[in-house]
Structures are given as structure tokens and as C-alpha cells.
């Protein structure tokens, strides 16, 4: 058993002096009793309730259209998770979707370029948009909220300026059909889930199993401390914004083909749905905490609520109110749980001190216990 020496005191056993609150529970509790799995449980509960109580929700097309309509949000939520974990935010993603849509329409319909070439150019422009955001935030040091509010208006203004109120709809059927294609005949799962699944696996691996991902979390916890541990803070933030721009442009291409229309106002307001899903999925708005499986569950939960309430005849405004209330409650519950956890930790520390005093042994200073508990 390892020992710890206290200043001016004898060597104490680590078991007697330190408490590891997060690791004191069994592995299955640490894995399942989390905010992310709470969202997954809520998703399953809401889905089963809607399936059993709402007419037509259990039809063969429900899942199919649910995935088709949430696909752009699922895509954008992947890089947005990284951005928010670093303590930043990107409000321009929906404007990049609209700009990408307009570029695909102009380049394909007006300029005569093939859709793959037009799409590649649109994604390249998305990378430039993300790089511009990342440069201003990471290297110039401007607040991301202010920067991306500005670029939200800038990119949307460029999109509307290029196309005006016109809509480009002359897209080949084989491409618009591909956006709605099923994985197999009669399946409830559209083909677009394949690239989403591939990207999700890649983002999970990068965020949770690589030094880059660890750097993302360290920046969100304390960017100065991350810098002194060897993390390139500016480059990491820059990369997350570039990824957000690229994936948003890709989502814009899908959005255009799925609806068969390129317009400057496509995806207006989608950034709020993405951010709501990310926060609902357990990512802290202050950074440093989150997991992608919770975010994906959050996106699908919002999609299920949308679909169920539409089938019940509720208006968009009512649906937005319900989702807004759910988001506020999720943020409040997160803060409440943190407060309860801190209170419990303080009580455990006091109990440990009294126990040490009763046995005649000295305990570590309070701040050491709190640091080890975290």
C-alpha cells in the first residue's frame, strides 16, 4: 500500500488520507449513472411512449423521415461538441449550410459543373469560413460568441446576396433520390446514416482516445493550464472551428439534395437546434465536459419530440417552447447535480477529518482532498 507524507507529520496510507469520489463507485455505475445515459434513457422512454400513444407514430415511415430530417443536425453536432467542450461556441454553422447550398446551386445549375465538383468547392468554402472563425478566436483572441454572431450575419448575407430570393431546383433525380435512398429495400434507415455513422466513429475516436481530444478537454477546463502541459491551445481551437465549417458545408449539400432546392435562407435557425442538442446531451456550456454518445442521443430526442408533437397537431412555436423548457431544465439539473456533488464531497471531507482526529492521525489539507476527489 502506498503512503503519503503530510507536512510535519508521519507517513499515512493513501487509503486513509485520500478519497477518490469518482472512482469509489463500481465500474457499471460510473458507466451508466451519467448525464449522457440519462438522456439515452429519456430518449427511449419518450420514443416508446410516442409509439404506443400517438396515432401513426408507429408507422413504417416514422423512423425513416426522423433520420432524414435530423441528419444535418446530427452531422453538425459532431464538431460543435468539440467547439463547446473547449469553452467556445459557433453560431455561424447554419449560415455556412445556407452558403454551401447556394454555392452548389449556382455552380451546378448555372455554371454547369458536376455535383461532385460543385460539392467539393462548397466544402472548401466551408473550410475557409471555419478557418476565418478559428483565426479570429484562436489567434486574434476575440470572443467566439461575438465573432460567430458577426459571421452568422456575414455568411448568410453572402448567401442571400448571391442568389437573392431565387431558388435553384434543377438537380438531377439520381442525386436527389440518393439523398433519400434507404440502406436496403423497405428499410426504415436512410443511406445518409452511413456517412453519419462513419464520421461519428471518427469523432469519438479523436475526441475520447487521442492526445488531441485530451487537449480539447484540458482547454475547456483551463486553457492556461493546458498550455503549460504542452497543449497547443490556439491550434486546437482553430482545428475545431475548421471542422465545424467543413461538416456544416457537407450538411448543406445534403440539405440541398434532400429538399431539392438551393436557397439563401436554407437552414435558418438550425444553429439553435444544434446547440440545444449539444447542451441537452450533457456538454457543459462552460467547457471541459461532454461525450458524443450523449449529444447524438440529444439530437434524436429533440427529433422524436418534434415528430411526435407534429403528429399531434402542435404548431412550431409550441414545439420550440417545449424544447426550450427541456433545455433550461437540463442546464438547471446539471448545475443542481454539481452543487449536490460538491456538498456531498465537503461532508465526506469533514467526516474524514473527524475520523482521522479520532484515530490520532493527521489528514491532508482540505484543498488536497478536493483536488484528489476531482
Coordinates of C-alpha atoms in Angstrom, one line a residue:
X1 CA 0.0 0.0 0.0
X2 CA 1.4 3.4 -1.0
X3 CA 1.9 6.1 1.6
X4 CA 1.7 9.9 1.7
X5 CA 3.8 12.1 3.9
X6 CA 2.0 15.1 5.4
X7 CA 4.0 18.3 6.2
X8 CA 5.3 17.8 9.7
X9 CA 3.6 14.5 10.2
X10 CA 4.1 10.8 9.7
X11 CA 3.6 8.9 6.5
X12 CA 0.0 8.0 6.0
X13 CA -1.6 5.3 3.9
X14 CA -3.2 6.6 0.7
X15 CA -6.4 4.8 1.6
X16 CA -6.7 6.6 4.9
X17 CA -6.0 10.1 3.6
X18 CA -7.4 10.4 0.1
X19 CA -10.9 10.0 -1.3
X20 CA -11.4 9.3 -5.0
X21 CA -15.1 10.1 -5.2
X22 CA -15.4 9.4 -9.0
X23 CA -13.7 6.1 -8.7
X24 CA -15.2 4.8 -5.5
X25 CA -18.3 3.5 -7.3
X26 CA -18.4 0.3 -9.3
X27 CA -17.5 0.5 -13.0
X28 CA -21.0 -0.2 -14.1
X29 CA -22.3 2.7 -12.0
X30 CA -19.6 5.0 -13.4
X31 CA -20.5 4.0 -16.9
X32 CA -24.3 4.0 -16.7
X33 CA -25.2 6.5 -14.0
X34 CA -24.2 9.5 -16.0
X35 CA -25.9 12.5 -17.6
X36 CA -25.4 11.0 -21.1
X37 CA -27.1 7.7 -20.2
X38 CA -29.9 9.7 -18.6
X39 CA -30.5 11.4 -21.9
X40 CA -30.4 8.0 -23.7
X41 CA -32.9 6.6 -21.2
X42 CA -35.2 9.6 -21.7
X43 CA -34.9 9.2 -25.5
X44 CA -36.0 5.5 -25.2
X45 CA -38.8 6.4 -22.8
X46 CA -40.2 9.2 -25.0
X47 CA -39.9 7.1 -28.1
X48 CA -41.8 4.1 -26.6
X49 CA -44.5 6.4 -25.1
X50 CA -45.0 8.1 -28.5
X51 CA -45.0 4.8 -30.3
X52 CA -47.7 3.4 -28.0
X53 CA -49.8 6.6 -27.6
X54 CA -49.6 8.7 -30.7
X55 CA -51.5 7.7 -33.8
X56 CA -49.3 6.9 -36.9
X57 CA -46.1 7.3 -34.9
X58 CA -45.5 3.6 -35.1
X59 CA -45.9 3.7 -38.9
X60 CA -43.1 2.4 -41.2
X61 CA -42.1 5.9 -42.3
X62 CA -41.7 7.5 -38.9
X63 CA -38.1 6.4 -38.3
X64 CA -37.2 7.0 -41.9
X65 CA -38.2 10.6 -42.0
X66 CA -37.0 11.2 -38.5
X67 CA -33.4 10.3 -39.5
X68 CA -33.7 12.2 -42.8
X69 CA -34.8 15.4 -41.1
X70 CA -32.3 15.2 -38.2
X71 CA -29.3 14.2 -40.4
X72 CA -27.9 17.8 -40.8
X73 CA -28.2 18.4 -37.1
X74 CA -26.5 15.0 -36.3
X75 CA -23.7 16.0 -38.7
X76 CA -23.1 19.5 -37.3
X77 CA -23.4 18.4 -33.7
X78 CA -20.2 16.3 -34.1
X79 CA -17.8 19.2 -34.5
X80 CA -20.0 21.5 -32.4
X81 CA -19.4 19.2 -29.4
X82 CA -15.6 19.8 -29.7
X83 CA -16.1 23.5 -30.1
X84 CA -18.3 23.8 -26.9
X85 CA -16.0 21.5 -24.9
X86 CA -13.1 23.9 -25.5
X87 CA -15.3 26.6 -23.9
X88 CA -16.2 28.3 -27.2
X89 CA -19.3 28.4 -29.4
X90 CA -20.0 28.6 -33.2
X91 CA -23.3 30.3 -34.1
X92 CA -22.4 30.6 -37.8
X93 CA -22.9 26.9 -38.7
X94 CA -26.4 27.3 -40.1
X95 CA -25.2 30.2 -42.3
X96 CA -22.5 28.0 -43.7
X97 CA -25.1 25.4 -44.5
X98 CA -27.1 28.1 -46.4
X99 CA -23.9 29.4 -48.2
X100 CA -22.9 25.8 -49.2
X101 CA -26.4 25.2 -50.5
X102 CA -26.3 28.4 -52.6
X103 CA -22.9 27.6 -54.0
X104 CA -23.9 24.1 -55.0
X105 CA -27.0 25.5 -56.8
X106 CA -25.1 28.2 -58.6
X107 CA -22.1 26.1 -59.6
X108 CA -24.2 23.1 -60.8
X109 CA -27.2 24.8 -62.3
X110 CA -25.7 28.0 -63.6
X111 CA -22.1 27.1 -64.2
X112 CA -22.7 23.6 -65.4
X113 CA -20.2 21.9 -63.0
X114 CA -20.9 18.3 -61.9
X115 CA -22.4 17.9 -58.5
X116 CA -19.3 16.2 -57.0
X117 CA -17.1 19.2 -58.2
X118 CA -19.6 21.7 -57.0
X119 CA -19.9 19.9 -53.7
X120 CA -16.1 19.8 -53.3
X121 CA -15.9 23.6 -53.9
X122 CA -18.7 24.2 -51.4
X123 CA -16.8 22.1 -48.7
X124 CA -13.6 24.1 -49.5
X125 CA -15.5 27.3 -48.9
X126 CA -16.9 25.9 -45.6
X127 CA -13.3 25.1 -44.5
X128 CA -12.4 28.8 -45.3
X129 CA -15.4 30.0 -43.3
X130 CA -14.4 27.8 -40.3
X131 CA -10.8 28.9 -40.6
X132 CA -11.8 32.6 -40.6
X133 CA -13.8 32.0 -37.4
X134 CA -10.9 30.0 -35.9
X135 CA -8.3 32.5 -36.7
X136 CA -10.2 35.4 -35.1
X137 CA -11.0 33.3 -32.0
X138 CA -7.7 31.3 -31.5
X139 CA -5.0 33.7 -32.8
X140 CA -6.5 37.1 -32.5
X141 CA -8.1 36.3 -29.2
X142 CA -11.6 37.6 -29.9
X143 CA -14.6 36.0 -28.0
X144 CA -16.2 33.3 -30.1
X145 CA -19.8 34.5 -29.3
X146 CA -19.1 37.9 -30.8
X147 CA -17.1 36.6 -33.7
X148 CA -19.7 34.0 -34.8
X149 CA -22.6 36.3 -34.3
X150 CA -20.9 38.5 -36.8
X151 CA -20.0 35.7 -39.3
X152 CA -23.6 34.3 -38.9
X153 CA -24.8 37.5 -40.5
X154 CA -21.9 37.7 -42.9
X155 CA -22.2 34.2 -44.4
X156 CA -25.9 34.4 -44.5
X157 CA -25.7 37.8 -46.2
X158 CA -23.3 36.4 -48.8
X159 CA -25.7 33.5 -49.5
X160 CA -28.7 35.7 -49.9
X161 CA -26.7 38.3 -51.9
X162 CA -25.5 35.6 -54.4
X163 CA -29.0 34.2 -55.0
X164 CA -31.5 36.7 -53.7
X165 CA -35.0 35.3 -53.4
X166 CA -34.4 32.9 -56.3
X167 CA -34.3 29.2 -55.7
X168 CA -32.3 26.7 -57.8
X169 CA -34.2 23.4 -58.2
X170 CA -32.8 21.8 -61.3
X171 CA -30.9 19.0 -59.8
X172 CA -30.6 15.5 -61.3
X173 CA -33.0 13.0 -60.0
X174 CA -30.3 10.4 -59.3
X175 CA -28.7 12.8 -56.8
X176 CA -31.9 13.9 -55.1
X177 CA -33.0 10.3 -54.9
X178 CA -29.7 9.4 -53.4
X179 CA -30.3 11.8 -50.5
X180 CA -33.5 9.9 -49.7
X181 CA -32.2 6.4 -50.5
X182 CA -32.7 3.6 -48.0
X183 CA -29.9 1.4 -46.8
X184 CA -31.9 -1.6 -48.2
X185 CA -35.3 -2.0 -49.8
X186 CA -38.1 -1.5 -47.3
X187 CA -35.7 -0.4 -44.5
X188 CA -36.6 2.4 -42.1
X189 CA -32.9 3.6 -42.2
X190 CA -31.8 6.0 -44.9
X191 CA -28.5 5.7 -46.6
X192 CA -27.3 9.1 -45.1
X193 CA -26.8 7.3 -41.8
X194 CA -23.8 5.5 -43.3
X195 CA -21.6 8.7 -43.6
X196 CA -23.0 9.9 -40.3
X197 CA -22.0 6.7 -38.5
X198 CA -18.5 6.8 -40.1
X199 CA -18.0 10.4 -39.0
X200 CA -19.4 9.7 -35.6
X201 CA -16.9 6.9 -35.0
X202 CA -14.0 9.1 -36.2
X203 CA -15.1 11.9 -33.9
X204 CA -15.5 9.6 -31.0
X205 CA -12.0 8.1 -31.5
X206 CA -10.4 11.6 -31.9
X207 CA -12.2 13.2 -29.0
X208 CA -12.0 10.4 -26.5
X209 CA -8.9 8.3 -27.4
X210 CA -6.3 10.7 -28.8
X211 CA -3.9 13.4 -27.4
X212 CA -5.8 15.9 -29.5
X213 CA -9.1 15.0 -27.8
X214 CA -7.5 15.2 -24.3
X215 CA -6.2 18.6 -25.3
X216 CA -9.8 19.7 -26.2
X217 CA -11.0 18.7 -22.7
X218 CA -8.0 20.3 -21.0
X219 CA -8.6 23.6 -22.8
X220 CA -12.2 23.6 -21.7
X221 CA -11.1 23.0 -18.0
X222 CA -8.4 25.6 -18.0
X223 CA -6.7 26.9 -21.2
X224 CA -3.7 28.3 -19.3
X225 CA -3.0 25.1 -17.5
X226 CA -3.5 23.2 -20.8
X227 CA -0.8 25.5 -22.4
X228 CA 1.7 24.6 -19.7
X229 CA 1.0 20.9 -20.1
X230 CA 2.1 21.1 -23.7
X231 CA -1.3 21.6 -25.5
X232 CA -1.2 24.0 -28.5
X233 CA -4.3 25.9 -27.4
X234 CA -4.6 28.1 -30.4
X235 CA -4.1 25.4 -33.0
X236 CA -6.6 23.0 -31.2
X237 CA -9.3 25.7 -31.2
X238 CA -8.5 26.6 -34.8
X239 CA -8.9 23.0 -35.9
X240 CA -12.3 22.6 -34.1
X241 CA -13.7 25.6 -36.0
X242 CA -12.3 24.4 -39.3
X243 CA -14.0 21.0 -38.7
X244 CA -17.3 22.8 -37.9
X245 CA -17.1 24.8 -41.2
X246 CA -16.3 21.7 -43.3
X247 CA -19.0 19.5 -41.7
X248 CA -21.6 22.3 -42.0
X249 CA -20.8 22.7 -45.7
X250 CA -21.3 18.9 -46.2
X251 CA -24.6 19.1 -44.3
X252 CA -25.5 22.0 -46.6
X253 CA -25.0 19.7 -49.7
X254 CA -27.2 17.0 -48.2
X255 CA -29.8 19.6 -47.2
X256 CA -29.9 20.9 -50.8
X257 CA -30.4 17.5 -52.3
X258 CA -32.9 16.2 -49.8
X259 CA -35.2 19.2 -50.3
X260 CA -34.2 19.6 -53.9
X261 CA -33.8 23.3 -53.5
X262 CA -30.9 25.7 -53.1
X263 CA -31.9 28.9 -51.3
X264 CA -30.1 31.6 -49.4
X265 CA -32.3 31.1 -46.4
X266 CA -31.9 27.4 -46.1
X267 CA -31.4 26.1 -42.6
X268 CA -32.2 29.4 -40.9
X269 CA -32.2 28.9 -37.2
X270 CA -30.6 25.4 -37.3
X271 CA -27.7 26.6 -35.2
X272 CA -30.1 26.9 -32.2
X273 CA -31.2 23.3 -32.7
X274 CA -27.6 22.1 -32.8
X275 CA -26.6 24.0 -29.7
X276 CA -29.7 22.8 -27.8
X277 CA -29.0 19.2 -28.7
X278 CA -25.3 19.5 -27.6
X279 CA -26.2 21.1 -24.3
X280 CA -29.1 18.6 -23.7
X281 CA -26.7 15.8 -24.4
X282 CA -24.6 16.7 -21.4
X283 CA -21.9 19.0 -22.8
X284 CA -21.1 21.8 -20.3
X285 CA -21.6 25.3 -21.8
X286 CA -18.5 26.3 -19.7
X287 CA -16.4 23.7 -21.4
X288 CA -14.3 20.7 -20.3
X289 CA -17.1 18.2 -20.1
X290 CA -19.2 16.1 -22.5
X291 CA -19.4 12.9 -24.6
X292 CA -20.6 12.4 -28.1
X293 CA -23.0 9.5 -27.4
X294 CA -25.0 11.9 -25.2
X295 CA -25.0 14.5 -27.9
X296 CA -26.3 12.1 -30.5
X297 CA -29.0 11.0 -28.1
X298 CA -29.9 14.6 -27.5
X299 CA -30.3 15.2 -31.3
X300 CA -32.6 12.2 -31.6
X301 CA -34.5 13.2 -28.5
X302 CA -35.3 16.6 -30.0
X303 CA -36.2 14.9 -33.3
X304 CA -38.6 12.4 -31.6
X305 CA -40.3 15.3 -29.7
X306 CA -40.6 17.3 -32.9
X307 CA -42.1 14.3 -34.8
X308 CA -44.5 13.3 -32.1
X309 CA -45.8 16.8 -31.5
X310 CA -46.3 17.5 -35.2
X311 CA -48.4 14.3 -35.5
X312 CA -50.4 15.6 -32.5
X313 CA -51.1 18.8 -34.4
X314 CA -49.0 21.2 -32.3
X315 CA -47.6 24.3 -34.0
X316 CA -43.8 25.0 -34.5
X317 CA -44.0 27.7 -31.8
X318 CA -45.4 25.3 -29.2
X319 CA -42.8 22.7 -30.1
X320 CA -40.0 25.3 -29.7
X321 CA -41.4 26.2 -26.3
X322 CA -41.3 22.6 -25.1
X323 CA -37.8 22.1 -26.4
X324 CA -36.7 25.4 -24.8
X325 CA -38.1 24.4 -21.4
X326 CA -36.4 21.0 -21.7
X327 CA -33.1 22.6 -22.4
X328 CA -33.4 25.0 -19.5
X329 CA -34.3 22.2 -17.2
X330 CA -31.3 20.2 -18.4
X331 CA -29.0 23.1 -17.6
X332 CA -30.6 23.7 -14.2
X333 CA -30.4 20.0 -13.4
X334 CA -26.7 19.9 -14.3
X335 CA -25.9 22.8 -12.0
X336 CA -28.0 21.3 -9.2
X337 CA -26.2 18.0 -9.5
X338 CA -22.8 19.8 -9.4
X339 CA -24.0 21.6 -6.3
X340 CA -25.1 18.4 -4.6
X341 CA -21.9 16.7 -5.6
X342 CA -19.8 19.5 -4.1
X343 CA -21.9 19.5 -0.9
X344 CA -21.5 15.7 -0.6
X345 CA -17.8 16.0 -1.2
X346 CA -17.5 18.6 1.6
X347 CA -19.4 16.4 4.0
X348 CA -17.1 13.4 3.2
X349 CA -14.0 15.6 3.8
X350 CA -15.4 16.7 7.2
X351 CA -16.2 13.1 8.1
X352 CA -12.7 12.0 7.1
X353 CA -11.1 14.7 9.2
X354 CA -13.2 13.7 12.3
X355 CA -12.3 10.1 11.7
X356 CA -8.6 11.0 11.4
X357 CA -8.8 13.1 14.6
X358 CA -10.4 10.2 16.5
X359 CA -7.7 7.8 15.5
X360 CA -4.9 10.3 16.2
X361 CA -3.8 10.5 12.6
X362 CA -3.4 13.7 10.6
X363 CA -5.3 14.2 7.3
X364 CA -4.2 16.1 4.3
X365 CA -5.2 19.7 3.9
X366 CA -8.7 20.3 2.6
X367 CA -7.6 21.5 -0.8
X368 CA -5.6 18.4 -1.4
X369 CA -8.7 16.2 -0.7
X370 CA -10.8 18.3 -3.0
X371 CA -8.2 18.1 -5.8
X372 CA -7.9 14.4 -5.5
X373 CA -11.7 14.0 -5.4
X374 CA -12.0 15.8 -8.6

